[in-house]
Structures are given as C-alpha cells and as structure tokens.
Amino acid sequence: MAKNVSDKHGFKGVETISSSSSCQSSSSPRSSPYVHEVGVPLKQNLLKEIAAAVKETLFADDPLRHFKDQPSSKKFILGLQAIFPILEWGKHYNLSKFKGDLIAGLTIASLCIPQEPQYGLYSSFVPPLVYAFMGSSRDIAIGPVAVVSLLLGSLLQDEIDSSANPVGYRHLAFTATFFAGLTQFILGFFRLGFLIDFLSHAAIVGFMGGTAVTIALQQLKGLLGIKKFTKDTDIVSVMSSVFSSARHGWNWHTILIGISFLIFLSVTKYIGKKQKKFFWVPAIAPLISVIISTVTVYATRADKHGVEIVKNIRKGINPPSVKEIFFSGQYAGKGFKIGVVSGMIALTEAVAIGRTFASMKDYQLDGNKEMIALGTMNIVGSMTSCYVATGSFSRSAVNYMSGCETAVSNIVMACVVLLTLALITPLFEYTPNAILASIIISAVVGLVDIEAVTLIWKIDKFDFIACMGAFFGVVFSSVEVGLVIAVSISFAKILLQVTRPRTAILGKVPRTATVYRNIQQYPDATKVSGILIVRVDSAIYFSNSNYVKERILRWLADEEEHVKENSQPRFQYLIIEMGPVTDIDTSGIHALEELFRALQKRDIKLVFANPGPVVVDKLHASKFQELIGEGRILLTVADAVRICYSKMELEP
C-alpha cells in the first residue's frame, strides 16, 4: 500500500510500505531524506555543511584520527612518526628486508649518471637521504631526472647564459631549486595537493612527449660535436642550427662515439623489454657506456681531436650553497617563477610514480606527506649544491624489480654516491659529452608514448586536443608555452563541463515498475503519455543555470513538436529528476522560477523528484515551494509519475 507523507517544509512524498515491513517503515520520520533536526536553525545547518565541505576537500583522510584519545607522550611519538615515517616502519625492519634494499640500492646507484655530473651526483646524495626519512613510498627512487633537469636547464638558460656567466647560472639554479621545494612543501602542508590534478593525464602525456622531443633535439649539440649552438629550444631554431653547422661544425670522432653507444643503449633496452628476466641489462647499460667511453677517450686522447669531455669534476661531498641563493633582487623573482614551474612538474611526476607502485604493492600513499617530503628534500638540497630532484620512473621501476622493500634502498644509493664523490670522481673527467647526450636521448625517447596518445584519441577527442596542444606548444615554441597551453585547455574542458552539464529525457524501463532511465542509453525505455521527465546531471550554479533552463525548454519544444506530429496527448506535467543535483545557488533557483513561469504560460505543471537535502533546504529558504504549489516535490520519479498521472486531465 502507499500513503502520502509530508516533512516539516510541507513537501510531500510517497512512501511505499509492504505488509512485511510496515512496522519498520513507519517507525521514524527520518526515513524521508528531507526530514532534518527539529529546531536547528538554517544558519547552523549551513555552517555545518560548509565545515563538512572544507573537511571533505582538505581533510578527507582525517589525518588527526590517530591522535584522538591518546596521552600527550603518545601524541608526541605519533607526531614524530607522522613527520618521519621511518620511525614507524623502522621498528619492524630486519636483515631480510635489508638484503632486498641493498641489492636494489646498488642497482639504482649505477643509474646516477646525470647530464651534468658534478651537481647531478650532489643531487643523488642529499635528497635521497632526506626523502628516506620523510617519504612514505617504499619504492620510489629519488634523484635528478632527465625531463626535470632539462626543463630546469632550458628555463635557466633563458635568463642567464651558462657559458658567459656560470656563477650566476649556478646561483639561479639553487634559487629555483629552493622555490621549487618551497612550492612543494606549501602544497603539502596546506593539503593543496589536489591542485596538481588540474594537469590532466592527457595534457601531461602531450607535455612530456613535447619535452622529450625538445630534450633530444638539444642533445644533438653533444652528439654531433657542435660548438656554436642556438640557445632557443623550439624545433625550427634547433634544426636550423644543426644544418647550418653541418659543413664545418660537426666532429666525426664525436659522432662515432655518440651513435655507437646510442645503438648499444637501444639494443639493451630492446633486450630488457623482450626478456623480462634481463631487466638489469638496460639498467646497467648507462654505467657500462660511461666506463667504456671514458677509458676509450683517455686511451686514444680523443679530446685532442675535438671530442668534448666533461672535465673539472671536483672531488668531495656537497659544499654548502645557502649564500648562493637569491632571496632578493631581480633574480629572486625569476628563480621563483622557474622554481614553481619545475617544482610542479617534478611533483606531478613523483606523486604519479609513488601512486603507481603503491597500488602494485597494495599500500596507501599519503600524497600530502609526499609533497612535504619532496619539498623538504629540495629545500635542503638547494642549500647543499643540489638542483631539483624528484622520483624517477625508470629508476623506481628498477628499484621495484630489484626487490626493494623500503626507502632504505635510497640510503644505500646515497652511500654509493658518497663514496663516488669522495674517492673516484676524478676518473670521470674524460667522460665524453657525446655519451651523456646518447644516454639522455635513449632515456627520453620512451617518454613519447604513442600508445597513450592513440588511447586518448579513442576515448576523448577533447583530451586529444589538450594532448596535442601541449605537445606542439613545447616543440614549436617553448616549455613555458606548452605548459600554459596544457593548463589552459584542461581548464577549458572543466569550464565546458561545468557550464554545459548533461541533461537527459527519461523513460520507464520495460518489465519494471519504478525504474526510469535515459532513453538514449535504454532505447526500449518508454515515455509516459502527457508527462515529460528530464534529468539534470549536475549541480545548478550561476555558471550553468541559464543553460539548464534553456536546455529543458528545448527538450520540451522538441517533444511537443513530436507529439503534435503523431497526434498524441499534449504534455501536462514536466518532472525534473533532481537526484544528481548536489547543490543549487540563488542563480539556479532564479532560473527554476523563470522555468516555472514559462511552463505556466503553456499550462504545464512543474514537479521535482528526489532532490537532496541541501537543495531542499535552499528551496525552502527561498520559498520556492510556495511559488510552485504544495505537493510538487516528491521522493522518486516513480512516485511523481504515479501522482501526476492520476491527476492528469486526459484529453479525448
């Protein structure tokens, strides 16, 4: 049986009660979603809703739950463990885990061959140590990454020429690293990590692909032995510089070294890809290439024949660099701009890598803690002669496959780098620049993900536009332009979805009594004679309220034309399914009032089904129910159809 029920606002609904559950159904008025606490002012409810929204946005994981009902001493210990997770998992560390971490650490240490050896090795020593104590990922391998390093290098080069002013260039690099770390720390401390989600996956794929192409093209200078090379990064300028120097600027000794080892690295990557058990082959290949090429150049004295070598690698651990950071002046602002861009890219990559491996090993990763750890290590790094470090996907994959158990693998790697800096750094002075160029080209080629681009095209054409916009922006202009295009297109997609929400006409699914679904999704669903049912799939705000009103009226006009052509009864009721409408503002209510008046002129009654409690409260506060009349807000679409159909004036 069925009976009408009303809540305190005067909104009526229908409650279906079977003989077996009548006692339970009638026991409490709270069974209606529209019933609220009696005597609680609307303002107090609103404050609760705002507080709940803030908590859901910034504190959804309830980070202080472990501190509840704990004594002060326990809270202090938990606080230290929250800042330094190693204090928590370190209690359960054992020799078995250390064996896996030792092998993994030694393996990833062999991959610490950066573009700029001196400061690259510095950045492979301090940041991994800091992260090991503060990070929450068990698998991520910390250090300089080709994409971030080259991105940082190109942005720095635009401001200060590294050849003409190496000291200023170095100071600006430390400044940018400091602000990159500060950006990451602030995002984590204030729990604003969700901001990096504005860079969509498609935009990142395009941006990384474009950056990979740009980086690879810039390495042609070292690969071909070109001395006079353009400072611009766009493909037109780079290729013009390459071909203009082809006759007299190329060095065949350098080309022979670079191409030979590029082929070697490509072959090892192919072997590792085809035979998973040989994953260590491409992992160790860069170190082998450096050793062989260095010995070859030293033995043949190829540097006397125009082969550029690294030179001047200082022995010793990281010198302090606090005094070299620009905290004021024009370069402070430039360092801030470069730091924010490189810090966000580094953060996006590290968090994505951490989440990937956390899901593979089935453990939780606290994104905000990760940001604080990454930010702290880069702030400390900027004060110890390091540039921006982050998580490397390739090294993290090797770390994972080598059997790492905890972040101790980063400590092992840092110790190996320490020994390298203290003892054997001078041996790399004869390393040819060509081999570093070939290593970087081999590394970044994999960042052009054709399969991902193809999948993006198949799934979402707008995402494909964002992907290609970011790619061509980087390739034909600059990294900054590509980043701006990527963010702009991502925001444009968000705005389009917000301002143009989906709406649908619902029909009753065959062989069901109360199920109403989108007729385009369910072609067999049948419309109800004389009643048009429309569902709005979004909150109704000032940005989309007029569109929602106009779209509903267009649906109505189209359907009226259809029923007129088929000599069917005219529409007497318009039911709006409000279940997906999570919220509504004053502009949205105003649009509904205009819709009501437009329907009045057509002698069509407006009915709402299944609005949420937030929407109901706001409709009540605006006295909207007094405008449309009593009994026009119902619990379900089925209830609304049944009541409307029983009251319809059926035409002959």
XYZ file of C-alpha atoms in Angstrom:
652
model
C 0.000 0.000 0.000
C 1.053 3.607 -0.327
C 0.456 6.715 1.699
C 1.354 10.364 1.396
C 3.903 11.799 3.829
C 4.960 15.350 4.495
C 8.069 16.792 6.095
C 8.421 19.971 8.123
C 8.822 22.069 4.969
C 5.478 20.968 3.607
C 6.986 18.874 0.813
C 5.016 15.741 0.080
C 6.298 12.375 -0.917
C 5.072 8.864 -1.294
C 6.206 6.101 0.997
C 5.721 2.534 -0.240
C 5.001 0.099 2.587
C 4.649 -3.643 2.282
C 2.857 -5.737 4.871
C 6.137 -7.320 5.930
C 7.930 -4.031 6.552
C 5.192 -1.653 7.618
C 6.415 -1.530 11.177
C 9.910 -0.580 10.180
C 8.797 1.972 7.583
C 6.503 3.842 9.921
C 8.774 3.841 12.914
C 10.517 7.160 12.268
C 10.066 10.222 10.083
C 13.809 10.142 9.411
C 13.140 7.595 6.643
C 12.445 10.603 4.447
C 15.604 12.215 3.100
C 14.028 15.638 3.573
C 13.483 15.410 7.340
C 16.036 17.412 9.381
C 16.591 18.010 13.063
C 13.692 19.938 14.520
C 14.617 23.315 15.984
C 18.036 23.549 14.327
C 18.324 26.971 12.610
C 19.030 27.019 8.897
C 22.156 29.138 9.515
C 23.552 26.461 11.836
C 22.874 23.775 9.237
C 24.639 25.904 6.635
C 27.700 26.291 8.853
C 27.783 22.533 9.357
C 27.599 21.999 5.601
C 30.444 24.460 4.998
C 32.564 22.774 7.657
C 31.789 19.366 6.148
C 32.739 20.626 2.671
C 36.067 22.007 3.945
C 36.811 18.748 5.753
C 35.946 16.669 2.692
C 38.167 18.847 0.471
C 41.228 19.223 2.693
C 40.918 16.548 5.386
C 39.040 13.685 3.709
C 41.514 11.187 5.165
C 41.050 12.596 8.721
C 44.809 12.960 9.354
C 44.403 13.551 13.105
C 42.377 10.401 13.778
C 45.429 8.609 15.249
C 45.827 11.340 17.872
C 42.315 11.011 19.313
C 42.076 9.856 22.931
C 45.862 9.442 23.205
C 48.048 10.670 26.111
C 50.453 13.558 25.475
C 53.527 11.319 25.335
C 51.893 9.081 22.753
C 50.806 12.116 20.718
C 54.415 13.343 20.666
C 55.642 9.995 19.355
C 52.858 9.843 16.760
C 53.741 13.392 15.712
C 57.373 12.416 15.118
C 56.277 9.345 13.177
C 53.978 11.493 11.042
C 56.918 13.738 10.122
C 59.460 10.916 9.862
C 57.679 7.684 8.759
C 60.988 5.817 9.059
C 60.489 5.873 12.846
C 57.305 3.828 12.394
C 58.290 1.203 9.828
C 61.891 1.132 11.071
C 60.752 -0.703 14.222
C 59.903 -3.726 12.088
C 62.980 -3.591 9.854
C 65.098 -6.742 9.640
C 68.018 -8.321 7.823
C 65.789 -9.988 5.239
C 64.434 -6.629 4.137
C 67.921 -5.122 4.120
C 69.124 -7.746 1.628
C 66.479 -6.638 -0.863
C 67.170 -2.967 -0.202
C 70.949 -3.474 -0.555
C 70.660 -5.114 -3.971
C 68.130 -2.537 -5.159
C 70.209 0.372 -3.821
C 73.379 -0.822 -5.527
C 71.470 -1.304 -8.771
C 69.861 2.147 -8.885
C 73.180 3.727 -7.850
C 74.561 2.587 -11.190
C 71.925 4.740 -12.900
C 73.044 8.013 -11.301
C 74.651 9.308 -14.485
C 73.078 12.733 -14.950
C 73.540 15.293 -17.683
C 75.790 17.463 -15.524
C 77.895 15.007 -13.488
C 79.158 17.303 -10.714
C 75.856 18.699 -9.449
C 73.948 15.651 -10.634
C 75.951 13.485 -8.231
C 75.405 16.044 -5.479
C 71.650 15.774 -6.169
C 71.868 11.982 -5.912
C 73.335 12.161 -2.412
C 71.482 14.611 -0.126
C 67.855 14.492 -1.452
C 67.564 10.662 -1.302
C 68.767 10.714 2.314
C 66.202 13.330 3.317
C 63.415 11.515 1.464
C 64.287 8.172 3.066
C 63.467 9.657 6.493
C 60.385 11.667 5.473
C 58.849 9.916 2.443
C 56.043 7.384 2.626
C 56.743 5.470 -0.599
C 58.665 2.201 -0.332
C 59.599 2.024 -3.998
C 60.304 5.476 -5.388
C 63.953 6.202 -6.268
C 64.977 9.827 -5.747
C 67.458 11.823 -7.772
C 67.854 14.078 -10.801
C 65.505 13.203 -13.663
C 66.221 13.938 -17.318
C 62.939 15.724 -18.019
C 63.046 17.969 -14.948
C 66.793 18.568 -15.331
C 66.500 19.637 -18.950
C 63.340 21.623 -18.249
C 65.148 23.437 -15.463
C 68.203 23.909 -17.668
C 66.251 25.428 -20.552
C 64.376 27.805 -18.234
C 67.627 28.880 -16.565
C 69.383 29.330 -19.894
C 66.659 31.745 -20.993
C 67.630 34.003 -18.081
C 71.395 33.545 -17.728
C 73.857 32.139 -20.254
C 75.703 29.299 -18.521
C 78.791 29.821 -20.694
C 79.056 33.579 -20.239
C 78.067 33.671 -16.559
C 78.452 30.223 -14.962
C 78.444 31.595 -11.412
C 75.161 33.495 -11.883
C 73.683 30.481 -13.650
C 74.579 28.252 -10.690
C 73.149 30.727 -8.192
C 69.897 30.948 -10.138
C 69.709 27.137 -10.272
C 69.953 26.901 -6.473
C 67.377 29.698 -6.143
C 64.947 27.888 -8.452
C 65.509 24.643 -6.532
C 64.762 26.402 -3.238
C 61.481 27.831 -4.533
C 60.584 24.509 -6.160
C 60.947 22.834 -2.774
C 59.079 25.641 -1.036
C 56.193 25.291 -3.515
C 56.019 21.551 -2.927
C 56.215 21.951 0.860
C 53.449 24.580 0.952
C 51.143 22.447 -1.201
C 51.620 19.520 1.153
C 51.476 21.487 4.411
C 48.224 23.222 3.483
C 46.904 19.997 1.911
C 46.517 21.573 -1.515
C 47.794 18.597 -3.442
C 44.556 18.400 -5.400
C 45.769 21.422 -7.400
C 48.163 19.247 -9.385
C 45.151 17.299 -10.626
C 44.302 20.281 -12.831
C 47.025 18.977 -15.123
C 45.054 16.230 -16.829
C 46.639 12.942 -17.816
C 46.244 13.828 -21.487
C 47.952 17.202 -21.016
C 50.827 15.550 -19.141
C 51.276 12.949 -21.898
C 51.491 15.695 -24.520
C 53.698 17.922 -22.383
C 56.118 15.100 -21.551
C 56.239 13.990 -25.189
C 56.979 17.510 -26.390
C 59.591 17.980 -23.676
C 61.201 14.658 -24.654
C 61.486 15.784 -28.289
C 62.920 19.147 -27.215
C 65.443 17.499 -24.890
C 66.502 15.006 -27.557
C 66.999 17.791 -30.107
C 69.104 19.812 -27.677
C 71.391 16.806 -27.216
C 72.359 17.000 -30.882
C 74.927 19.573 -29.825
C 76.810 16.988 -27.769
C 76.041 14.065 -30.081
C 77.393 15.813 -33.205
C 80.146 17.804 -31.520
C 78.691 21.203 -32.416
C 80.322 24.112 -30.586
C 78.129 27.018 -31.713
C 74.543 26.085 -30.963
C 71.308 28.048 -30.637
C 70.001 28.995 -27.200
C 66.397 28.603 -28.395
C 64.575 25.334 -27.723
C 61.954 25.264 -30.487
C 62.405 22.683 -33.232
C 62.799 25.216 -36.048
C 65.672 27.065 -34.350
C 67.399 23.862 -33.253
C 67.262 22.184 -36.666
C 68.391 25.388 -38.383
C 71.388 25.497 -36.058
C 72.169 21.821 -36.713
C 72.058 22.050 -40.512
C 73.812 25.408 -40.719
C 76.817 23.894 -38.914
C 76.786 20.626 -40.886
C 79.644 21.528 -43.219
C 82.261 22.733 -40.720
C 80.766 22.390 -37.244
C 80.324 18.608 -36.863
C 83.060 16.347 -35.416
C 83.141 12.829 -36.820
C 85.006 11.379 -33.804
C 82.234 12.650 -31.550
C 79.537 11.354 -33.912
C 81.145 7.901 -33.962
C 81.224 7.701 -30.168
C 77.699 9.076 -29.701
C 75.975 6.996 -32.380
C 77.773 3.780 -31.380
C 76.695 3.977 -27.782
C 73.216 5.184 -28.714
C 72.808 1.979 -30.725
C 74.203 -0.029 -27.799
C 71.748 1.555 -25.356
C 68.835 0.983 -27.742
C 69.735 -2.684 -28.136
C 69.933 -3.207 -24.360
C 66.553 -1.526 -23.909
C 65.089 -3.852 -26.545
C 66.562 -6.883 -24.774
C 65.171 -5.761 -21.415
C 61.745 -5.173 -22.945
C 61.559 -8.526 -24.701
C 63.121 -10.615 -21.942
C 61.859 -9.533 -18.521
C 64.481 -11.610 -16.715
C 67.149 -9.387 -18.267
C 65.672 -6.177 -16.852
C 69.065 -5.389 -15.340
C 70.719 -5.160 -18.775
C 69.282 -1.746 -19.748
C 69.647 -0.677 -16.113
C 73.396 -1.227 -16.069
C 73.990 -0.159 -19.693
C 74.461 3.599 -18.977
C 77.207 2.925 -16.429
C 78.928 0.481 -18.780
C 78.727 3.070 -21.564
C 80.283 5.745 -19.389
C 83.127 3.485 -18.243
C 83.963 2.182 -21.726
C 83.720 5.579 -23.423
C 85.777 7.266 -20.695
C 88.530 4.654 -20.917
C 88.482 4.840 -24.732
C 88.785 8.625 -24.824
C 91.576 8.582 -22.228
C 93.492 5.827 -24.058
C 93.180 7.393 -27.530
C 93.341 11.003 -26.300
C 90.308 11.711 -28.465
C 89.915 15.007 -26.595
C 92.885 16.236 -28.624
C 90.849 15.615 -31.797
C 87.892 17.801 -30.913
C 85.933 15.378 -28.704
C 84.436 17.445 -25.891
C 84.879 15.903 -22.442
C 83.341 16.678 -19.053
C 86.492 17.975 -17.282
C 86.729 19.648 -13.897
C 84.757 17.282 -11.644
C 85.671 18.290 -8.109
C 86.383 15.659 -5.522
C 84.451 15.801 -2.247
C 80.922 15.888 -0.922
C 78.351 18.642 -1.367
C 79.615 22.106 -0.421
C 77.102 24.457 1.286
C 75.271 26.840 -1.045
C 72.963 28.845 1.227
C 74.816 32.065 0.439
C 74.417 31.427 -3.291
C 70.593 31.573 -3.226
C 68.982 34.815 -4.400
C 66.497 35.859 -1.714
C 66.101 39.378 -3.129
C 66.682 41.283 -6.351
C 65.531 40.609 -9.899
C 66.853 37.045 -9.978
C 64.829 36.113 -6.899
C 61.628 36.691 -8.873
C 62.990 34.777 -11.862
C 64.095 31.951 -9.608
C 60.636 31.857 -8.058
C 58.946 31.582 -11.475
C 61.298 28.841 -12.665
C 61.043 27.033 -9.333
C 57.242 26.943 -9.335
C 57.116 25.509 -12.874
C 59.836 22.899 -12.383
C 58.599 22.084 -8.871
C 55.052 21.394 -10.072
C 56.271 19.166 -12.922
C 58.606 17.310 -10.564
C 55.797 16.933 -8.034
C 53.342 15.626 -10.619
C 55.821 13.013 -11.784
C 56.817 11.893 -8.280
C 53.251 11.576 -6.968
C 52.164 9.683 -10.083
C 55.102 7.277 -9.713
C 54.502 6.800 -5.999
C 50.808 6.065 -6.506
C 51.590 3.588 -9.289
C 53.918 1.442 -7.211
C 51.807 1.799 -4.064
C 48.848 0.299 -5.923
C 51.054 -2.528 -7.221
C 52.121 -3.433 -3.679
C 48.718 -2.639 -2.152
C 49.624 0.015 0.402
C 48.414 3.552 0.998
C 50.408 6.594 -0.061
C 49.729 9.916 1.650
C 50.018 12.464 -1.158
C 50.334 15.435 1.174
C 53.119 13.780 3.181
C 54.877 13.027 -0.079
C 54.737 16.688 -1.058
C 56.154 17.766 2.297
C 58.961 15.198 1.968
C 59.773 16.206 -1.608
C 59.633 19.888 -0.713
C 61.887 19.465 2.320
C 64.488 17.479 0.404
C 64.650 20.127 -2.344
C 64.879 22.978 0.166
C 67.731 21.178 1.925
C 69.172 20.280 -1.460
C 69.229 23.893 -2.605
C 71.396 24.668 0.439
C 73.815 21.808 -0.334
C 74.599 22.450 -4.024
C 71.769 20.321 -5.457
C 69.255 21.114 -8.146
C 65.631 19.912 -8.362
C 65.357 16.207 -7.576
C 62.274 14.032 -7.792
C 61.171 10.458 -8.332
C 62.436 8.775 -11.484
C 60.088 6.290 -13.126
C 62.882 4.309 -14.781
C 64.995 4.098 -11.607
C 61.903 3.409 -9.496
C 60.963 0.573 -11.833
C 64.466 -0.871 -11.499
C 64.263 -0.353 -7.728
C 60.961 -2.239 -7.636
C 62.143 -5.069 -9.884
C 65.397 -5.400 -7.944
C 63.406 -6.341 -4.854
C 63.438 -3.189 -2.741
C 61.482 -3.440 0.497
C 61.691 0.071 1.964
C 63.185 3.522 1.402
C 66.498 2.168 2.735
C 67.382 1.460 -0.902
C 67.665 5.247 -1.303
C 70.064 5.350 1.647
C 72.194 2.623 0.058
C 72.229 4.541 -3.227
C 73.239 7.747 -1.423
C 76.090 5.937 0.321
C 77.419 4.653 -3.007
C 77.237 8.162 -4.434
C 79.067 9.437 -1.332
C 81.919 7.002 -1.990
C 81.957 8.082 -5.629
C 82.204 11.756 -4.679
C 84.861 11.104 -2.059
C 87.068 8.681 -3.984
C 86.551 8.137 -7.713
C 85.039 11.353 -9.091
C 88.234 12.420 -10.934
C 88.087 9.229 -13.031
C 85.066 10.662 -14.887
C 86.884 13.769 -16.108
C 87.487 12.162 -19.504
C 83.852 11.162 -19.973
C 82.828 12.478 -23.421
C 79.811 14.765 -23.638
C 78.621 12.615 -26.543
C 77.995 9.647 -24.250
C 75.951 11.791 -21.870
C 73.939 13.033 -24.858
C 73.315 9.483 -26.084
C 72.224 8.364 -22.585
C 69.762 11.247 -22.342
C 68.369 10.686 -25.854
C 67.912 6.986 -25.085
C 66.146 7.846 -21.839
C 63.737 10.473 -23.173
C 62.671 8.624 -26.333
C 60.458 6.416 -24.180
C 58.589 9.495 -22.946
C 56.923 9.880 -26.344
C 54.075 7.492 -25.571
C 52.376 6.753 -28.897
C 50.127 4.088 -27.363
C 48.837 6.521 -24.743
C 48.134 9.154 -27.402
C 46.234 6.600 -29.512
C 44.165 5.562 -26.495
C 43.412 9.211 -25.669
C 42.169 9.743 -29.237
C 39.839 6.754 -28.943
C 38.437 7.759 -25.549
C 38.078 11.549 -25.610
C 38.692 13.904 -28.529
C 38.873 16.935 -26.231
C 41.623 15.236 -24.240
C 43.419 14.575 -27.527
C 43.287 18.295 -28.354
C 44.792 19.068 -24.930
C 47.496 16.463 -25.514
C 48.434 17.763 -28.960
C 48.205 21.394 -27.850
C 50.730 20.764 -25.089
C 52.979 18.746 -27.418
C 53.136 21.269 -30.251
C 53.347 24.180 -27.820
C 56.552 22.735 -26.352
C 58.037 21.584 -29.661
C 57.376 24.711 -31.722
C 57.660 27.367 -29.026
C 58.924 26.681 -25.508
C 58.340 24.629 -22.385
C 56.507 27.535 -20.754
C 54.141 27.949 -23.710
C 53.438 24.225 -23.790
C 52.686 24.230 -20.076
C 50.365 27.224 -20.419
C 48.540 25.561 -23.320
C 48.194 22.308 -21.368
C 46.764 24.049 -18.304
C 44.540 26.345 -20.384
C 42.975 23.502 -22.360
C 42.470 21.474 -19.173
C 40.712 24.442 -17.554
C 38.677 24.993 -20.718
C 37.451 21.409 -20.507
C 36.487 21.864 -16.855
C 34.638 25.102 -17.621
C 32.857 23.496 -20.561
C 31.689 20.604 -18.428
C 30.585 22.943 -15.636
C 28.771 25.407 -17.879
C 27.234 22.761 -20.161
C 26.043 19.932 -17.912
C 24.356 16.894 -19.388
C 20.595 16.542 -19.376
C 18.517 13.593 -20.487
C 14.933 12.522 -21.133
C 13.897 9.540 -19.027
C 11.557 6.703 -19.869
C 10.307 3.646 -17.978
C 12.411 0.548 -18.489
C 10.276 -2.404 -19.733
C 9.334 -5.120 -17.242
C 9.963 -2.790 -14.294
C 7.503 -0.781 -12.233
C 9.648 2.034 -10.882
C 12.863 2.212 -12.949
C 13.285 5.266 -15.197
C 16.416 5.688 -17.295
C 17.903 7.746 -20.138
C 16.064 6.806 -23.334
C 19.271 7.198 -25.365
C 21.048 4.698 -23.147
C 17.991 2.407 -22.994
C 16.234 2.585 -26.389
C 13.475 0.269 -25.165
C 12.523 2.650 -22.352
C 9.062 4.123 -22.967
C 7.959 7.715 -22.407
C 4.899 8.421 -20.286
C 1.992 9.902 -22.188
C 1.376 13.527 -21.232
C 4.404 13.685 -18.918
C 7.951 14.741 -19.847
C 10.679 13.530 -17.471
C 14.043 15.322 -17.651
C 17.117 14.586 -15.561
C 19.786 17.213 -14.795
C 23.207 15.628 -14.208
C 24.957 18.441 -12.367
C 24.710 20.997 -9.597
C 22.890 24.120 -10.789
C 25.015 27.237 -10.337
C 25.232 30.734 -11.806
C 27.600 29.373 -14.473
C 25.098 26.904 -15.931
C 21.648 27.889 -14.624
C 20.525 29.669 -17.796
C 21.816 26.811 -19.943
C 19.925 24.236 -17.832
C 16.694 26.248 -18.105
C 17.061 26.752 -21.855
C 18.050 23.117 -22.452
C 14.962 21.873 -20.595
C 12.747 24.203 -22.626
C 14.407 22.964 -25.838
C 13.730 19.376 -24.801
C 10.121 20.346 -24.172
C 9.764 22.153 -27.530
C 11.228 19.198 -29.428
C 8.982 16.727 -27.658
C 5.893 18.917 -28.125
C 6.573 19.048 -31.830
C 6.971 15.279 -31.889
C 3.674 14.558 -30.077
C 1.849 17.069 -32.265
C 3.084 15.356 -35.433
C 1.945 11.979 -34.070
C -1.411 13.266 -32.728
C -0.526 12.290 -29.172
C -1.880 13.939 -25.978
C -0.218 17.216 -25.059
C 2.159 17.500 -22.108
C 0.522 18.446 -18.824
C 3.441 17.797 -16.461
C 7.211 18.318 -16.565
C 9.069 16.224 -13.971
C 12.699 17.112 -13.254
C 14.773 14.322 -11.701
C 16.990 16.169 -9.194
C 18.990 13.233 -7.778
C 22.291 14.219 -9.459
C 21.798 17.886 -8.499
C 24.092 18.035 -5.465
C 23.724 21.781 -4.898
C 21.980 24.913 -6.167
C 22.639 28.641 -5.709
C 20.478 31.763 -5.996
C 21.010 31.974 -9.758
C 19.903 28.369 -10.087
C 16.728 28.999 -8.067
C 16.054 32.119 -10.129
C 16.387 30.028 -13.308
C 13.910 27.480 -11.924
C 11.479 30.315 -11.164
C 11.776 31.506 -14.762
C 11.253 27.942 -15.954
C 8.117 27.678 -13.794
C 6.664 30.885 -15.283
C 7.497 29.757 -18.832
C 5.669 26.487 -18.189
C 2.702 28.320 -16.681
C 2.151 30.083 -19.994
C 1.929 26.667 -21.660
C -0.373 25.293 -18.967
C 2.223 22.726 -17.892
C 2.820 21.961 -14.219
C 6.357 21.674 -12.819
C 7.228 18.778 -10.466
C 10.540 17.821 -8.831
C 11.659 14.333 -7.875
C 14.387 13.210 -5.472
C 16.169 16.479 -4.591
C 18.903 16.143 -1.974
C 18.690 17.703 1.494
C 20.986 20.622 0.592
C 18.800 21.508 -2.382
C 15.623 21.103 -0.328
C 16.907 23.459 2.372
C 17.700 26.137 -0.185
C 14.369 25.747 -1.973
C 12.671 26.112 1.403
C 14.719 29.208 2.326
C 13.803 30.861 -0.985
C 10.089 29.983 -0.507
C 10.196 28.260 -3.869
C 7.671 25.618 -2.789
C 5.122 28.387 -2.152
C 5.567 29.516 -5.751
C 5.080 26.121 -7.421
C 2.444 24.856 -5.009
C 2.129 22.131 -2.437
C 2.804 18.507 -3.336
C 5.154 19.275 -6.226
C 8.343 17.867 -4.647
C 8.332 14.069 -4.381
C 10.668 11.323 -3.294
C 11.119 9.373 -6.529
C 10.378 9.664 -10.228
C 8.005 6.703 -9.950
C 6.035 8.455 -7.193
C 5.895 11.653 -9.227
C 4.670 9.836 -12.348
C 2.020 7.934 -10.398
C 0.628 11.046 -8.702
C 0.817 13.230 -11.834
C -0.812 10.572 -13.966
C -3.662 10.186 -11.509
C -4.333 13.940 -11.625
C -3.946 14.450 -15.369
C -6.868 15.772 -17.361
C -6.881 13.129 -20.051
C -7.734 14.504 -23.458
C -10.055 12.624 -25.845
